[in-house]
PDB file of C-alpha atoms in Angstrom:
ATOM      1  CA  MET K   1      -4.417 -32.543  -5.088  1.00  0.00           C
ATOM      2  CA  GLU K   2      -4.108 -28.810  -5.847  1.00  0.00           C
ATOM      3  CA  GLN K   3      -5.596 -27.909  -2.468  1.00  0.00           C
ATOM      4  CA  TYR K   4      -3.017 -30.091  -0.746  1.00  0.00           C
ATOM      5  CA  LEU K   5      -0.238 -28.329  -2.658  1.00  0.00           C
ATOM      6  CA  ILE K   6      -1.400 -24.968  -1.305  1.00  0.00           C
ATOM      7  CA  GLY K   7      -0.975 -26.255   2.246  1.00  0.00           C
ATOM      8  CA  LYS K   8       2.310 -27.911   1.350  1.00  0.00           C
ATOM      9  CA  THR K   9       3.650 -24.648  -0.124  1.00  0.00           C
ATOM     10  CA  ILE K  10       2.670 -22.736   3.011  1.00  0.00           C
ATOM     11  CA  LYS K  11       4.315 -25.293   5.278  1.00  0.00           C
ATOM     12  CA  GLU K  12       7.529 -25.443   3.237  1.00  0.00           C
ATOM     13  CA  PHE K  13       7.829 -21.635   3.278  1.00  0.00           C
ATOM     14  CA  ARG K  14       7.201 -21.479   7.005  1.00  0.00           C
ATOM     15  CA  LEU K  15       9.792 -24.123   7.848  1.00  0.00           C
ATOM     16  CA  ARG K  16      12.363 -22.748   5.404  1.00  0.00           C
ATOM     17  CA  ASN K  17      12.065 -19.329   7.041  1.00  0.00           C
ATOM     18  CA  ARG K  18      11.965 -20.768  10.575  1.00  0.00           C
ATOM     19  CA  LEU K  19       8.574 -19.293  11.319  1.00  0.00           C
ATOM     20  CA  SER K  20       6.238 -20.649  13.919  1.00  0.00           C
ATOM     21  CA  GLN K  21       2.639 -21.346  12.977  1.00  0.00           C
ATOM     22  CA  GLU K  22       1.687 -18.671  15.508  1.00  0.00           C
ATOM     23  CA  LYS K  23       3.682 -15.981  13.699  1.00  0.00           C
ATOM     24  CA  LEU K  24       2.441 -16.838  10.232  1.00  0.00           C
ATOM     25  CA  ALA K  25      -1.176 -17.201  11.300  1.00  0.00           C
ATOM     26  CA  GLY K  26      -1.126 -14.085  13.469  1.00  0.00           C
ATOM     27  CA  THR K  27      -4.793 -13.211  13.908  1.00  0.00           C
ATOM     28  CA  LEU K  28      -5.705 -14.242  10.362  1.00  0.00           C
ATOM     29  CA  CYS K  29      -6.776 -17.659  11.549  1.00  0.00           C
ATOM     30  CA  ALA K  30      -6.406 -20.041  14.471  1.00  0.00           C
ATOM     31  CA  VAL K  31      -3.190 -22.027  14.654  1.00  0.00           C
ATOM     32  CA  SER K  32      -5.282 -25.206  14.503  1.00  0.00           C
ATOM     33  CA  THR K  33      -6.795 -23.961  11.220  1.00  0.00           C
ATOM     34  CA  LEU K  34      -3.351 -23.280   9.741  1.00  0.00           C
ATOM     35  CA  SER K  35      -2.230 -26.728  10.856  1.00  0.00           C
ATOM     36  CA  ARG K  36      -5.172 -28.374   9.056  1.00  0.00           C
ATOM     37  CA  ILE K  37      -4.457 -26.326   5.920  1.00  0.00           C
ATOM     38  CA  GLU K  38      -0.782 -27.317   5.943  1.00  0.00           C
ATOM     39  CA  ASN K  39      -1.705 -30.978   6.336  1.00  0.00           C
ATOM     40  CA  GLY K  40      -4.199 -30.843   3.474  1.00  0.00           C
ATOM     41  CA  ASP K  41      -7.163 -31.455   5.768  1.00  0.00           C
ATOM     42  CA  GLN K  42      -8.851 -28.079   5.193  1.00  0.00           C
ATOM     43  CA  ILE K  43      -9.362 -25.969   2.093  1.00  0.00           C
ATOM     44  CA  PRO K  44      -8.858 -22.275   2.975  1.00  0.00           C
ATOM     45  CA  ASN K  45     -11.161 -19.629   1.533  1.00  0.00           C
ATOM     46  CA  TRP K  46      -9.743 -17.307  -1.084  1.00  0.00           C
ATOM     47  CA  LYS K  47      -9.275 -14.318   1.229  1.00  0.00           C
ATOM     48  CA  LEU K  48      -7.232 -16.372   3.677  1.00  0.00           C
ATOM     49  CA  VAL K  49      -5.097 -17.791   0.847  1.00  0.00           C
ATOM     50  CA  GLU K  50      -4.540 -14.262  -0.449  1.00  0.00           C
ATOM     51  CA  ALA K  51      -3.537 -12.982   3.004  1.00  0.00           C
ATOM     52  CA  LEU K  52      -1.220 -15.878   3.896  1.00  0.00           C
ATOM     53  CA  PHE K  53       0.574 -15.755   0.551  1.00  0.00           C
ATOM     54  CA  SER K  54       0.879 -11.976   0.808  1.00  0.00           C
ATOM     55  CA  LYS K  55       2.589 -12.430   4.180  1.00  0.00           C
ATOM     56  CA  MET K  56       4.941 -14.929   2.544  1.00  0.00           C
ATOM     57  CA  GLY K  57       5.780 -12.570  -0.335  1.00  0.00           C
ATOM     58  CA  MET K  58       4.241 -14.860  -2.941  1.00  0.00           C
ATOM     59  CA  ALA K  59       1.491 -14.470  -5.520  1.00  0.00           C
ATOM     60  CA  PRO K  60      -1.613 -16.306  -4.260  1.00  0.00           C
ATOM     61  CA  PRO K  61      -2.616 -19.318  -6.397  1.00  0.00           C
ATOM     62  CA  LEU K  62      -6.276 -18.325  -6.406  1.00  0.00           C
ATOM     63  CA  HIS K  63      -6.937 -20.357  -9.560  1.00  0.00           C
ATOM     64  CA  ASN K  64      -6.528 -23.424  -7.350  1.00  0.00           C
ATOM     65  CA  VAL K  65      -9.000 -22.272  -4.702  1.00  0.00           C
ATOM     66  CA  PRO K  66     -12.651 -23.292  -5.153  1.00  0.00           C
ATOM     67  CA  MET K  67     -14.991 -20.291  -5.070  1.00  0.00           C
ATOM     68  CA  THR K  68     -18.705 -20.119  -4.572  1.00  0.00           C
ATOM     69  CA  GLU K  69     -20.755 -17.793  -6.748  1.00  0.00           C
ATOM     70  CA  ALA K  70     -20.732 -15.304  -3.865  1.00  0.00           C
ATOM     71  CA  ASP K  71     -16.942 -15.563  -3.566  1.00  0.00           C
ATOM     72  CA  LEU K  72     -16.552 -14.869  -7.278  1.00  0.00           C
ATOM     73  CA  LYS K  73     -18.840 -11.825  -7.072  1.00  0.00           C
ATOM     74  CA  ARG K  74     -16.830 -10.381  -4.211  1.00  0.00           C
ATOM     75  CA  TRP K  75     -13.522 -11.178  -5.923  1.00  0.00           C
ATOM     76  CA  ASN K  76     -14.665  -9.315  -9.046  1.00  0.00           C
ATOM     77  CA  LEU K  77     -15.906  -6.371  -6.996  1.00  0.00           C
ATOM     78  CA  GLU K  78     -12.603  -6.174  -5.120  1.00  0.00           C
ATOM     79  CA  TYR K  79     -10.802  -6.032  -8.456  1.00  0.00           C
ATOM     80  CA  GLU K  80     -13.097  -3.258  -9.705  1.00  0.00           C
ATOM     81  CA  ILE K  81     -12.795  -1.213  -6.504  1.00  0.00           C
ATOM     82  CA  THR K  82      -9.012  -1.603  -6.288  1.00  0.00           C
ATOM     83  CA  ASN K  83      -8.555  -0.768  -9.977  1.00  0.00           C
ATOM     84  CA  SER K  84     -10.793   2.285  -9.669  1.00  0.00           C
ATOM     85  CA  VAL K  85      -8.797   3.652  -6.726  1.00  0.00           C
ATOM     86  CA  ALA K  86      -5.492   2.917  -8.486  1.00  0.00           C
ATOM     87  CA  ASN K  87      -6.706   5.098 -11.363  1.00  0.00           C
ATOM     88  CA  ARG K  88      -7.706   7.877  -8.948  1.00  0.00           C
ATOM     89  CA  ASN K  89     -11.420   7.316  -9.477  1.00  0.00           C
ATOM     90  CA  TYR K  90     -12.810   7.398  -5.959  1.00  0.00           C
ATOM     91  CA  GLU K  91     -16.499   7.075  -6.861  1.00  0.00           C
ATOM     92  CA  THR K  92     -16.696   3.639  -5.270  1.00  0.00           C
ATOM     93  CA  GLU K  93     -19.756   4.018  -3.038  1.00  0.00           C
ATOM     94  CA  VAL K  94     -22.089   1.894  -5.212  1.00  0.00           C
ATOM     95  CA  MET K  95     -19.489  -0.837  -5.668  1.00  0.00           C
ATOM     96  CA  LEU K  96     -18.805  -0.939  -1.934  1.00  0.00           C
ATOM     97  CA  GLU K  97     -22.488  -1.331  -1.156  1.00  0.00           C
ATOM     98  CA  LYS K  98     -22.724  -4.189  -3.679  1.00  0.00           C
ATOM     99  CA  TYR K  99     -19.664  -5.742  -2.049  1.00  0.00           C
ATOM    100  CA  ARG K 100     -21.279  -5.583   1.383  1.00  0.00           C
ATOM    101  CA  THR K 101     -24.668  -6.928   0.346  1.00  0.00           C
ATOM    102  CA  CYS K 102     -24.083  -9.199  -2.657  1.00  0.00           C
ATOM    103  CA  ALA K 103     -24.029 -12.419  -0.643  1.00  0.00           C
ATOM    104  CA  GLN K 104     -23.590 -13.842   2.831  1.00  0.00           C
ATOM    105  CA  GLU K 105     -22.126 -11.861   5.727  1.00  0.00           C
ATOM    106  CA  LEU K 106     -18.609 -10.559   5.246  1.00  0.00           C
ATOM    107  CA  ASN K 107     -15.833 -12.604   6.848  1.00  0.00           C
ATOM    108  CA  VAL K 108     -13.146 -10.788   8.842  1.00  0.00           C
ATOM    109  CA  LEU K 109     -10.774 -10.179   5.934  1.00  0.00           C
ATOM    110  CA  GLU K 110     -13.632  -9.021   3.725  1.00  0.00           C
ATOM    111  CA  GLN K 111     -14.713  -6.663   6.512  1.00  0.00           C
ATOM    112  CA  GLN K 112     -11.180  -5.281   6.576  1.00  0.00           C
ATOM    113  CA  PHE K 113     -11.216  -4.604   2.837  1.00  0.00           C
ATOM    114  CA  TYR K 114     -14.661  -2.999   3.070  1.00  0.00           C
ATOM    115  CA  ILE K 115     -13.865  -0.699   6.020  1.00  0.00           C
ATOM    116  CA  PHE K 116     -10.493   0.283   4.527  1.00  0.00           C
ATOM    117  CA  HIS K 117     -12.157   1.346   1.290  1.00  0.00           C
ATOM    118  CA  GLN K 118     -14.859   3.167   3.218  1.00  0.00           C
ATOM    119  CA  ALA K 119     -11.984   5.198   4.651  1.00  0.00           C
ATOM    120  CA  ILE K 120     -10.522   5.824   1.181  1.00  0.00           C
ATOM    121  CA  TYR K 121     -13.935   6.958  -0.067  1.00  0.00           C
ATOM    122  CA  SER K 122     -14.344   9.269   2.937  1.00  0.00           C
ATOM    123  CA  MET K 123     -10.827  10.628   2.408  1.00  0.00           C
ATOM    124  CA  HIS K 124     -11.820  11.888  -1.046  1.00  0.00           C
ATOM    125  CA  HIS K 125     -15.351  13.026  -0.161  1.00  0.00           C
ATOM    126  CA  ASN K 126     -14.769  15.569   2.608  1.00  0.00           C
ATOM    127  CA  GLY K 127     -14.649  13.149   5.518  1.00  0.00           C
ATOM    128  CA  THR K 128     -13.024  14.568   8.637  1.00  0.00           C
ATOM    129  CA  SER K 129      -9.536  13.405   9.549  1.00  0.00           C
ATOM    130  CA  GLU K 130     -10.877  11.977  12.808  1.00  0.00           C
ATOM    131  CA  GLU K 131     -13.511   9.910  10.971  1.00  0.00           C
ATOM    132  CA  ILE K 132     -11.011   8.637   8.407  1.00  0.00           C
ATOM    133  CA  LEU K 133      -8.406   7.756  11.030  1.00  0.00           C
ATOM    134  CA  SER K 134     -11.031   5.923  13.072  1.00  0.00           C
ATOM    135  CA  LEU K 135     -12.051   3.817  10.052  1.00  0.00           C
ATOM    136  CA  LEU K 136      -8.440   3.009   9.193  1.00  0.00           C
ATOM    137  CA  GLU K 137      -7.621   1.981  12.756  1.00  0.00           C
ATOM    138  CA  LYS K 138     -10.808  -0.102  12.936  1.00  0.00           C
ATOM    139  CA  SER K 139      -9.905  -1.921   9.721  1.00  0.00           C
ATOM    140  CA  LEU K 140      -6.390  -2.738  10.913  1.00  0.00           C
ATOM    141  CA  GLN K 141      -7.599  -3.854  14.342  1.00  0.00           C
ATOM    142  CA  LEU K 142      -9.445  -6.695  12.585  1.00  0.00           C
ATOM    143  CA  SER K 143      -6.097  -8.365  11.905  1.00  0.00           C
ATOM    144  CA  VAL K 144      -3.735  -6.619  14.365  1.00  0.00           C
ATOM    145  CA  GLU K 145      -5.288  -6.847  17.809  1.00  0.00           C
ATOM    146  CA  ASN K 146      -5.437  -3.597  19.813  1.00  0.00           C
ATOM    147  CA  PHE K 147      -3.645  -1.648  17.076  1.00  0.00           C
ATOM    148  CA  THR K 148      -2.888   2.046  17.529  1.00  0.00           C
ATOM    149  CA  PRO K 149      -0.579   4.175  15.349  1.00  0.00           C
ATOM    150  CA  ASP K 150       2.148   3.669  17.977  1.00  0.00           C
ATOM    151  CA  THR K 151       1.926  -0.134  18.048  1.00  0.00           C
ATOM    152  CA  ASP K 152       5.280  -1.873  17.538  1.00  0.00           C
ATOM    153  CA  LEU K 153       4.836  -4.069  14.448  1.00  0.00           C
ATOM    154  CA  SER K 154       8.495  -5.003  14.010  1.00  0.00           C
ATOM    155  CA  GLU K 155       7.900  -8.668  14.875  1.00  0.00           C
ATOM    156  CA  LYS K 156       4.873  -9.107  12.629  1.00  0.00           C
ATOM    157  CA  LEU K 157       4.460 -10.287   9.068  1.00  0.00           C
ATOM    158  CA  LEU K 158       2.079  -7.992   7.218  1.00  0.00           C
ATOM    159  CA  THR K 159      -0.314  -8.493   4.334  1.00  0.00           C
ATOM    160  CA  LYS K 160      -0.562  -6.106   1.407  1.00  0.00           C
ATOM    161  CA  THR K 161      -3.814  -4.697   2.808  1.00  0.00           C
ATOM    162  CA  GLU K 162      -2.247  -4.096   6.228  1.00  0.00           C
ATOM    163  CA  ARG K 163       0.645  -2.229   4.613  1.00  0.00           C
ATOM    164  CA  LEU K 164      -1.755  -0.087   2.570  1.00  0.00           C
ATOM    165  CA  ILE K 165      -3.757   0.752   5.680  1.00  0.00           C
ATOM    166  CA  LEU K 166      -0.585   1.794   7.506  1.00  0.00           C
ATOM    167  CA  ASN K 167       0.461   4.043   4.634  1.00  0.00           C
ATOM    168  CA  ASN K 168      -2.907   5.776   4.694  1.00  0.00           C
ATOM    169  CA  ILE K 169      -2.816   6.132   8.485  1.00  0.00           C
ATOM    170  CA  ALA K 170       0.503   7.927   8.023  1.00  0.00           C
ATOM    171  CA  LEU K 171      -1.065  10.267   5.433  1.00  0.00           C
ATOM    172  CA  VAL K 172      -3.859  11.212   7.830  1.00  0.00           C
ATOM    173  CA  LEU K 173      -1.469  11.729  10.743  1.00  0.00           C
ATOM    174  CA  TYR K 174       0.666  14.012   8.605  1.00  0.00           C
ATOM    175  CA  ASP K 175      -2.443  15.942   7.557  1.00  0.00           C
ATOM    176  CA  ILE K 176      -3.341  16.607  11.204  1.00  0.00           C
ATOM    177  CA  LYS K 177       0.187  17.833  11.952  1.00  0.00           C
ATOM    178  CA  GLN K 178       1.431  14.691  13.701  1.00  0.00           C
ATOM    179  CA  GLU K 179       4.456  14.587  11.406  1.00  0.00           C
ATOM    180  CA  ASN K 180       6.764  12.564  13.649  1.00  0.00           C
ATOM    181  CA  ARG K 181       4.273   9.730  14.067  1.00  0.00           C
ATOM    182  CA  ALA K 182       3.517   9.774  10.333  1.00  0.00           C
ATOM    183  CA  GLU K 183       7.191   9.631   9.361  1.00  0.00           C
ATOM    184  CA  ALA K 184       7.866   6.840  11.856  1.00  0.00           C
ATOM    185  CA  ILE K 185       5.215   4.669  10.170  1.00  0.00           C
ATOM    186  CA  LEU K 186       6.644   5.255   6.699  1.00  0.00           C
ATOM    187  CA  GLU K 187      10.193   4.620   7.899  1.00  0.00           C
ATOM    188  CA  PHE K 188       8.956   1.341   9.366  1.00  0.00           C
ATOM    189  CA  LEU K 189       7.296   0.420   6.054  1.00  0.00           C
ATOM    190  CA  ILE K 190      10.420   1.255   4.055  1.00  0.00           C
ATOM    191  CA  ASN K 191      12.477  -0.966   6.345  1.00  0.00           C
ATOM    192  CA  TYR K 192       9.836  -3.688   5.981  1.00  0.00           C
ATOM    193  CA  PHE K 193      10.051  -3.571   2.183  1.00  0.00           C
ATOM    194  CA  GLU K 194      13.841  -3.715   2.353  1.00  0.00           C
ATOM    195  CA  THR K 195      14.131  -6.588   4.839  1.00  0.00           C
ATOM    196  CA  GLN K 196      11.117  -8.845   4.257  1.00  0.00           C
ATOM    197  CA  THR K 197      10.186 -11.079   1.352  1.00  0.00           C
ATOM    198  CA  ILE K 198       7.536  -9.318  -0.733  1.00  0.00           C
ATOM    199  CA  SER K 199       6.241 -10.326  -4.147  1.00  0.00           C
ATOM    200  CA  GLU K 200       7.578  -8.231  -7.024  1.00  0.00           C
ATOM    201  CA  THR K 201       4.019  -7.352  -8.057  1.00  0.00           C
ATOM    202  CA  GLU K 202       3.217  -5.853  -4.660  1.00  0.00           C
ATOM    203  CA  LYS K 203       6.616  -4.211  -4.231  1.00  0.00           C
ATOM    204  CA  SER K 204       6.547  -2.554  -7.658  1.00  0.00           C
ATOM    205  CA  LYS K 205       3.165  -0.929  -6.947  1.00  0.00           C
ATOM    206  CA  ASP K 206       3.469   0.057  -3.306  1.00  0.00           C
ATOM    207  CA  TYR K 207       7.139   0.652  -2.398  1.00  0.00           C
ATOM    208  CA  PRO K 208       7.748   3.636  -4.751  1.00  0.00           C
ATOM    209  CA  VAL K 209       4.590   5.327  -3.436  1.00  0.00           C
ATOM    210  CA  ILE K 210       5.816   5.087   0.151  1.00  0.00           C
ATOM    211  CA  LEU K 211       9.239   6.414  -0.873  1.00  0.00           C
ATOM    212  CA  PHE K 212       7.496   9.288  -2.665  1.00  0.00           C
ATOM    213  CA  ASN K 213       5.359  10.195   0.331  1.00  0.00           C
ATOM    214  CA  LEU K 214       8.293  10.320   2.734  1.00  0.00           C
ATOM    215  CA  SER K 215      10.567  12.141   0.269  1.00  0.00           C
ATOM    216  CA  ASN K 216       7.799  14.698  -0.227  1.00  0.00           C
ATOM    217  CA  TRP K 217       7.491  15.358   3.496  1.00  0.00           C
ATOM    218  CA  LYS K 218      11.239  15.522   4.051  1.00  0.00           C
ATOM    219  CA  GLY K 219      11.623  17.927   1.128  1.00  0.00           C
ATOM    220  CA  LEU K 220       8.870  20.234   2.378  1.00  0.00           C
ATOM    221  CA  ASP K 221      10.596  20.222   5.769  1.00  0.00           C
ATOM    222  CA  GLY K 222      13.852  21.353   4.153  1.00  0.00           C
ATOM    223  CA  LYS K 223      15.629  18.039   4.761  1.00  0.00           C
ATOM    224  CA  TYR K 224      16.848  18.015   1.182  1.00  0.00           C
ATOM    225  CA  GLU K 225      19.640  15.440   1.455  1.00  0.00           C
ATOM    226  CA  GLU K 226      17.344  12.854   3.058  1.00  0.00           C
ATOM    227  CA  ALA K 227      14.536  13.610   0.615  1.00  0.00           C
ATOM    228  CA  LEU K 228      16.917  13.394  -2.347  1.00  0.00           C
ATOM    229  CA  ALA K 229      18.156   9.968  -1.291  1.00  0.00           C
ATOM    230  CA  LEU K 230      14.582   8.706  -0.925  1.00  0.00           C
ATOM    231  CA  SER K 231      13.596  10.160  -4.309  1.00  0.00           C
ATOM    232  CA  GLU K 232      16.552   8.559  -6.073  1.00  0.00           C
ATOM    233  CA  LYS K 233      15.787   5.219  -4.456  1.00  0.00           C
ATOM    234  CA  GLY K 234      12.193   5.501  -5.636  1.00  0.00           C
ATOM    235  CA  ILE K 235      13.250   6.439  -9.163  1.00  0.00           C
ATOM    236  CA  GLN K 236      15.473   3.363  -9.325  1.00  0.00           C
ATOM    237  CA  GLU K 237      12.615   1.156  -8.130  1.00  0.00           C
ATOM    238  CA  CYS K 238      10.358   2.602 -10.846  1.00  0.00           C
ATOM    239  CA  ILE K 239      12.987   1.898 -13.502  1.00  0.00           C
ATOM    240  CA  THR K 240      13.553  -1.623 -12.191  1.00  0.00           C
ATOM    241  CA  TYR K 241       9.873  -2.529 -12.222  1.00  0.00           C
ATOM    242  CA  GLY K 242       8.635  -0.337 -15.086  1.00  0.00           C
ATOM    243  CA  GLN K 243       6.376   1.619 -12.739  1.00  0.00           C
ATOM    244  CA  LEU K 244       5.636   4.784 -14.706  1.00  0.00           C
ATOM    245  CA  LEU K 245       2.721   6.386 -12.841  1.00  0.00           C
ATOM    246  CA  ILE K 246       4.687   7.547  -9.789  1.00  0.00           C
ATOM    247  CA  PHE K 247       7.999   8.015 -11.659  1.00  0.00           C
ATOM    248  CA  PRO K 248       7.548  11.689 -12.729  1.00  0.00           C
ATOM    249  CA  TYR K 249       6.508  12.690  -9.211  1.00  0.00           C
ATOM    250  CA  LEU K 250       9.642  11.176  -7.721  1.00  0.00           C
ATOM    251  CA  LEU K 251      11.644  12.894 -10.457  1.00  0.00           C
ATOM    252  CA  PHE K 252       9.951  16.175  -9.534  1.00  0.00           C
ATOM    253  CA  ASN K 253      10.869  15.626  -5.874  1.00  0.00           C
ATOM    254  CA  LYS K 254      14.453  14.988  -6.903  1.00  0.00           C
ATOM    255  CA  GLY K 255      14.556  18.258  -8.833  1.00  0.00           C
ATOM    256  CA  TYR K 256      12.918  20.116  -5.942  1.00  0.00           C
ATOM    257  CA  CYS K 257      15.605  18.856  -3.552  1.00  0.00           C
ATOM    258  CA  LEU K 258      18.411  19.704  -5.965  1.00  0.00           C
ATOM    259  CA  LEU K 259      17.082  23.257  -6.218  1.00  0.00           C
ATOM    260  CA  GLY K 260      16.925  23.386  -2.421  1.00  0.00           C
ATOM    261  CA  LEU K 261      20.581  22.297  -2.305  1.00  0.00           C
ATOM    262  CA  LYS K 262      21.504  25.084  -4.789  1.00  0.00           C
ATOM    263  CA  ARG K 263      22.325  22.547  -7.508  1.00  0.00           C
ATOM    264  CA  THR K 264      20.203  24.653  -9.783  1.00  0.00           C
ATOM    265  CA  GLU K 265      20.971  23.391 -13.287  1.00  0.00           C
ATOM    266  CA  ASN K 266      20.602  19.720 -12.338  1.00  0.00           C
ATOM    267  CA  GLY K 267      17.433  20.588 -10.432  1.00  0.00           C
ATOM    268  CA  LYS K 268      15.906  22.419 -13.405  1.00  0.00           C
ATOM    269  CA  ARG K 269      16.672  19.494 -15.711  1.00  0.00           C
ATOM    270  CA  SER K 270      14.961  17.040 -13.360  1.00  0.00           C
ATOM    271  CA  ILE K 271      11.935  19.321 -12.984  1.00  0.00           C
ATOM    272  CA  GLU K 272      11.663  19.816 -16.749  1.00  0.00           C
ATOM    273  CA  ARG K 273      11.802  16.067 -17.366  1.00  0.00           C
ATOM    274  CA  ALA K 274       9.210  15.451 -14.660  1.00  0.00           C
ATOM    275  CA  LEU K 275       6.788  18.057 -16.020  1.00  0.00           C
ATOM    276  CA  ASN K 276       7.179  16.812 -19.590  1.00  0.00           C
ATOM    277  CA  PHE K 277       6.511  13.254 -18.421  1.00  0.00           C
ATOM    278  CA  MET K 278       3.380  14.382 -16.535  1.00  0.00           C
ATOM    279  CA  ASP K 279       2.103  16.048 -19.695  1.00  0.00           C
ATOM    280  CA  GLU K 280       2.819  12.914 -21.732  1.00  0.00           C
ATOM    281  CA  ILE K 281       0.722  10.736 -19.402  1.00  0.00           C
ATOM    282  CA  GLY K 282      -2.112  13.249 -19.314  1.00  0.00           C
ATOM    283  CA  LYS K 283      -1.450  14.769 -15.887  1.00  0.00           C
ATOM    284  CA  HIS K 284      -1.573  18.340 -17.218  1.00  0.00           C
ATOM    285  CA  GLY K 285      -3.061  19.761 -14.020  1.00  0.00           C
ATOM    286  CA  ASP K 286      -0.243  18.288 -11.926  1.00  0.00           C
ATOM    287  CA  ALA K 287       2.340  19.657 -14.376  1.00  0.00           C
ATOM    288  CA  SER K 288       0.789  23.129 -14.208  1.00  0.00           C
ATOM    289  CA  PHE K 289       0.643  23.014 -10.405  1.00  0.00           C
ATOM    290  CA  GLY K 290       4.289  21.901 -10.235  1.00  0.00           C
ATOM    291  CA  THR K 291       5.389  24.759 -12.511  1.00  0.00           C
ATOM    292  CA  GLN K 292       3.539  27.238 -10.303  1.00  0.00           C
ATOM    293  CA  LYS K 293       5.066  25.872  -7.073  1.00  0.00           C
ATOM    294  CA  ILE K 294       8.632  26.028  -8.399  1.00  0.00           C
ATOM    295  CA  LYS K 295       8.047  29.660  -9.384  1.00  0.00           C
ATOM    296  CA  GLU K 296       6.565  30.508  -5.960  1.00  0.00           C
ATOM    297  CA  ILE K 297       9.206  28.729  -3.864  1.00  0.00           C
ATOM    298  CA  PHE K 298      12.404  29.171  -5.878  1.00  0.00           C
ATOM    299  CA  GLY K 299      11.535  32.039  -8.231  1.00  0.00           C
ATOM    300  CA  ILE K 300      12.435  29.893 -11.229  1.00  0.00           C
ATOM    301  CA  ASP K 301      10.456  29.737 -14.479  1.00  0.00           C
ATOM    302  CA  ILE K 302      10.378  26.225 -15.955  1.00  0.00           C
TER     303      ILE K 302
END
């Protein structure tokens, strides 16, 4: 009965939002497979449930999906890897190897997760930009056929993993001085978050980070008004969702932009609050670096 309800939920969402089976399925699965799932004739595996519900902006009901012992091992490893990266611990090589070899061959969505996190590992272990970008593109091509950083994705529904890959592609492009292409991807993602249905859990974690990245780039480029607006939007999102990890960095960006706009006293107050918050959450190195940069750029002691 529960399996049937998963298919029923998918079908009701699709019809309510006037989506074709082709658009929802994309390259995640064949249309015939989605049709069988919707009709209760096929039980989807947990990765497909996760991806489809992510596209629909809903939390996946994984407690209703039967898992083999191998599935459960991979699910637990995904949690450990994702949690490690979220806490800026990028020593994931052993976990990734366990993920790859713990059971039967990886399915397509598991391959995407694995290759994406190979790229993240390489990013923090002296991998070249070309190698990292190649891995990121390869991972996204598993679900977006023939993807390149210039592919028009405006008509597609995206999973959380696809959005994360795009954000990291933008970071690499910016690092190799392809700023316009990088900014275009983040502007697309911001529009996606503002116009598509996305679960609050995913939005609270990912949207402020994207706003931070773009506000950072705009600020460094001297586009203070644009960067300020993005920072303030990000700050509001953090307050709305109680997202504290990225909050002080957005607050720092806000202060940086205010200083750039000669609104010195307001800028200093924002910077001071940001640095104090960083110290409170144990990010003393970031606070020290921020103090140094404000002195170097604006000649102001905080």
